[in-house]
Short mmCIF file of C-alpha atoms in Angstrom, two decimals:
data_model
loop_
_atom_site.label_atom_id
_atom_site.label_comp_id
_atom_site.label_asym_id
_atom_site.label_seq_id
_atom_site.Cartn_x
_atom_site.Cartn_y
_atom_site.Cartn_z
CA LEU A 1410 -53.76 85.05 -64.09
CA PRO A 1411 -51.82 82.24 -65.94
CA PRO A 1412 -51.60 78.89 -64.27
CA GLN A 1413 -48.86 78.76 -61.70
CA PRO A 1414 -46.49 75.76 -60.99
CA THR A 1415 -47.94 73.51 -58.43
CA SER A 1416 -45.56 74.36 -55.62
CA LEU A 1417 -46.33 78.04 -56.09
CA ALA A 1418 -50.10 77.38 -55.89
CA GLN A 1419 -49.23 75.46 -52.60
CA GLY A 1420 -47.55 78.38 -50.91
CA GLY A 1421 -44.16 78.01 -52.42
CA VAL A 1422 -41.81 80.86 -53.79
CA GLU A 1423 -39.55 81.38 -56.68
CA ILE A 1424 -35.75 81.72 -56.46
CA PRO A 1425 -33.01 82.66 -59.01
CA CYS A 1426 -31.50 79.50 -60.38
CA ALA A 1427 -29.41 78.21 -63.42
CA ARG A 1428 -29.09 74.62 -64.40
CA TYR A 1429 -26.42 74.62 -67.15
CA VAL A 1430 -23.05 76.02 -67.73
CA GLY A 1431 -23.36 79.53 -69.33
CA GLN A 1432 -27.08 79.73 -68.74
CA PRO A 1433 -28.25 83.00 -67.38
CA MET A 1434 -30.22 82.91 -64.00
CA GLN A 1435 -33.93 82.25 -64.40
CA ARG A 1436 -36.82 81.74 -61.92
CA CYS A 1437 -37.41 78.31 -60.33
CA ALA A 1438 -40.35 77.30 -58.20
CA ALA A 1439 -39.30 76.32 -54.71
CA ALA A 1440 -41.17 74.62 -51.81
CA VAL A 1441 -39.74 75.15 -48.33
CA VAL A 1442 -40.17 72.80 -45.39
CA HIS A 1443 -39.15 74.50 -42.14
CA LYS A 1444 -37.59 72.08 -39.57
CA GLY A 1445 -37.01 74.54 -36.62
CA ALA A 1446 -35.57 78.00 -36.22
CA ASP A 1447 -32.35 77.25 -38.23
CA ARG A 1448 -33.13 74.24 -40.33
CA ALA A 1449 -34.99 73.96 -43.68
CA ASP A 1450 -35.23 71.72 -46.68
CA ILE A 1451 -35.98 73.51 -50.00
CA THR A 1452 -37.10 71.53 -53.05
CA VAL A 1453 -36.33 73.54 -56.29
CA THR A 1454 -38.13 72.63 -59.44
CA TRP A 1455 -36.43 73.33 -62.73
CA PRO A 1456 -38.56 74.96 -65.45
CA ASP A 1457 -37.63 72.09 -67.78
CA GLY A 1458 -38.44 69.38 -65.22
CA GLY A 1459 -36.72 67.63 -62.31
CA THR A 1460 -35.91 68.87 -58.83
CA ARG A 1461 -33.00 69.60 -56.60
CA LEU A 1462 -33.24 69.40 -52.72
CA ILE A 1463 -31.03 71.79 -50.81
CA SER A 1464 -30.78 71.46 -46.99
CA PHE A 1465 -30.02 74.34 -44.51
CA TYR A 1466 -28.65 73.43 -41.05
CA ALA A 1467 -27.48 75.85 -38.31
CA GLY A 1468 -28.78 78.81 -40.48
CA LEU A 1469 -26.45 77.91 -43.49
CA PRO A 1470 -26.59 75.80 -46.72
CA ALA A 1471 -25.46 72.27 -45.58
CA GLY A 1472 -25.90 70.07 -48.68
CA SER A 1473 -28.06 68.68 -51.52
CA ASP A 1474 -29.49 65.47 -52.78
CA THR A 1475 -26.67 64.94 -55.28
CA LYS A 1476 -23.07 63.84 -55.10
CA GLY A 1477 -21.83 66.98 -57.09
CA GLU A 1478 -19.50 69.35 -55.11
CA PHE A 1479 -21.63 71.62 -52.81
CA ARG A 1480 -20.26 75.13 -52.02
CA PHE A 1481 -21.64 78.40 -51.11
CA THR A 1482 -20.86 82.02 -50.44
CA ARG A 1483 -22.77 84.54 -48.35
CA GLU A 1484 -23.53 88.28 -49.11
CA GLY A 1485 -25.48 89.59 -46.10
CA SER A 1486 -28.58 87.47 -45.77
CA LEU A 1487 -28.23 85.89 -49.29
CA SER A 1488 -26.69 82.48 -49.74
CA MET A 1489 -25.20 81.91 -53.38
CA ILE A 1490 -25.02 78.06 -53.81
CA ARG A 1491 -23.17 76.17 -56.44
CA ILE A 1492 -23.62 72.43 -57.09
CA GLY A 1493 -21.37 70.55 -59.45
CA VAL A 1494 -20.00 72.57 -62.31
CA SER A 1495 -23.08 74.12 -63.50
CA GLU A 1496 -25.98 74.40 -60.95
CA ARG A 1497 -26.47 77.83 -59.26
CA PHE A 1498 -29.02 78.93 -56.82
CA GLU A 1499 -29.64 82.21 -54.81
CA ILE A 1500 -31.67 81.73 -51.59
CA ALA A 1501 -32.29 84.51 -49.22
CA ASP A 1502 -32.73 83.86 -45.49
CA THR A 1503 -36.29 85.07 -45.61
CA VAL A 1504 -37.08 82.18 -48.04
CA ALA A 1505 -35.12 79.54 -46.01
CA PHE A 1506 -36.27 80.63 -42.54
CA GLY A 1507 -39.04 83.05 -42.96
CA HIS A 1508 -37.09 86.01 -41.28
#
């Protein structure tokens, strides 16, 4: 197997993401820290370097580690998150909460 990103080798996952305006979704490594039944911090690592922290609280996306506008929509158990004008993430409840 080819070498995997460090977070994947340490039990992380991959999520769909896009960093730039007009960029198609790609796969980003993500490391999840569960903080109880309905809280989690997810650190997403961009393929070209850098990270974004997304926090979940009360079972929903609650914010990030940047001052860009944070918004999300839900479709079933999938959170579609937008940060600023360009960043997009899709995080399933099974990733954020393990169920």
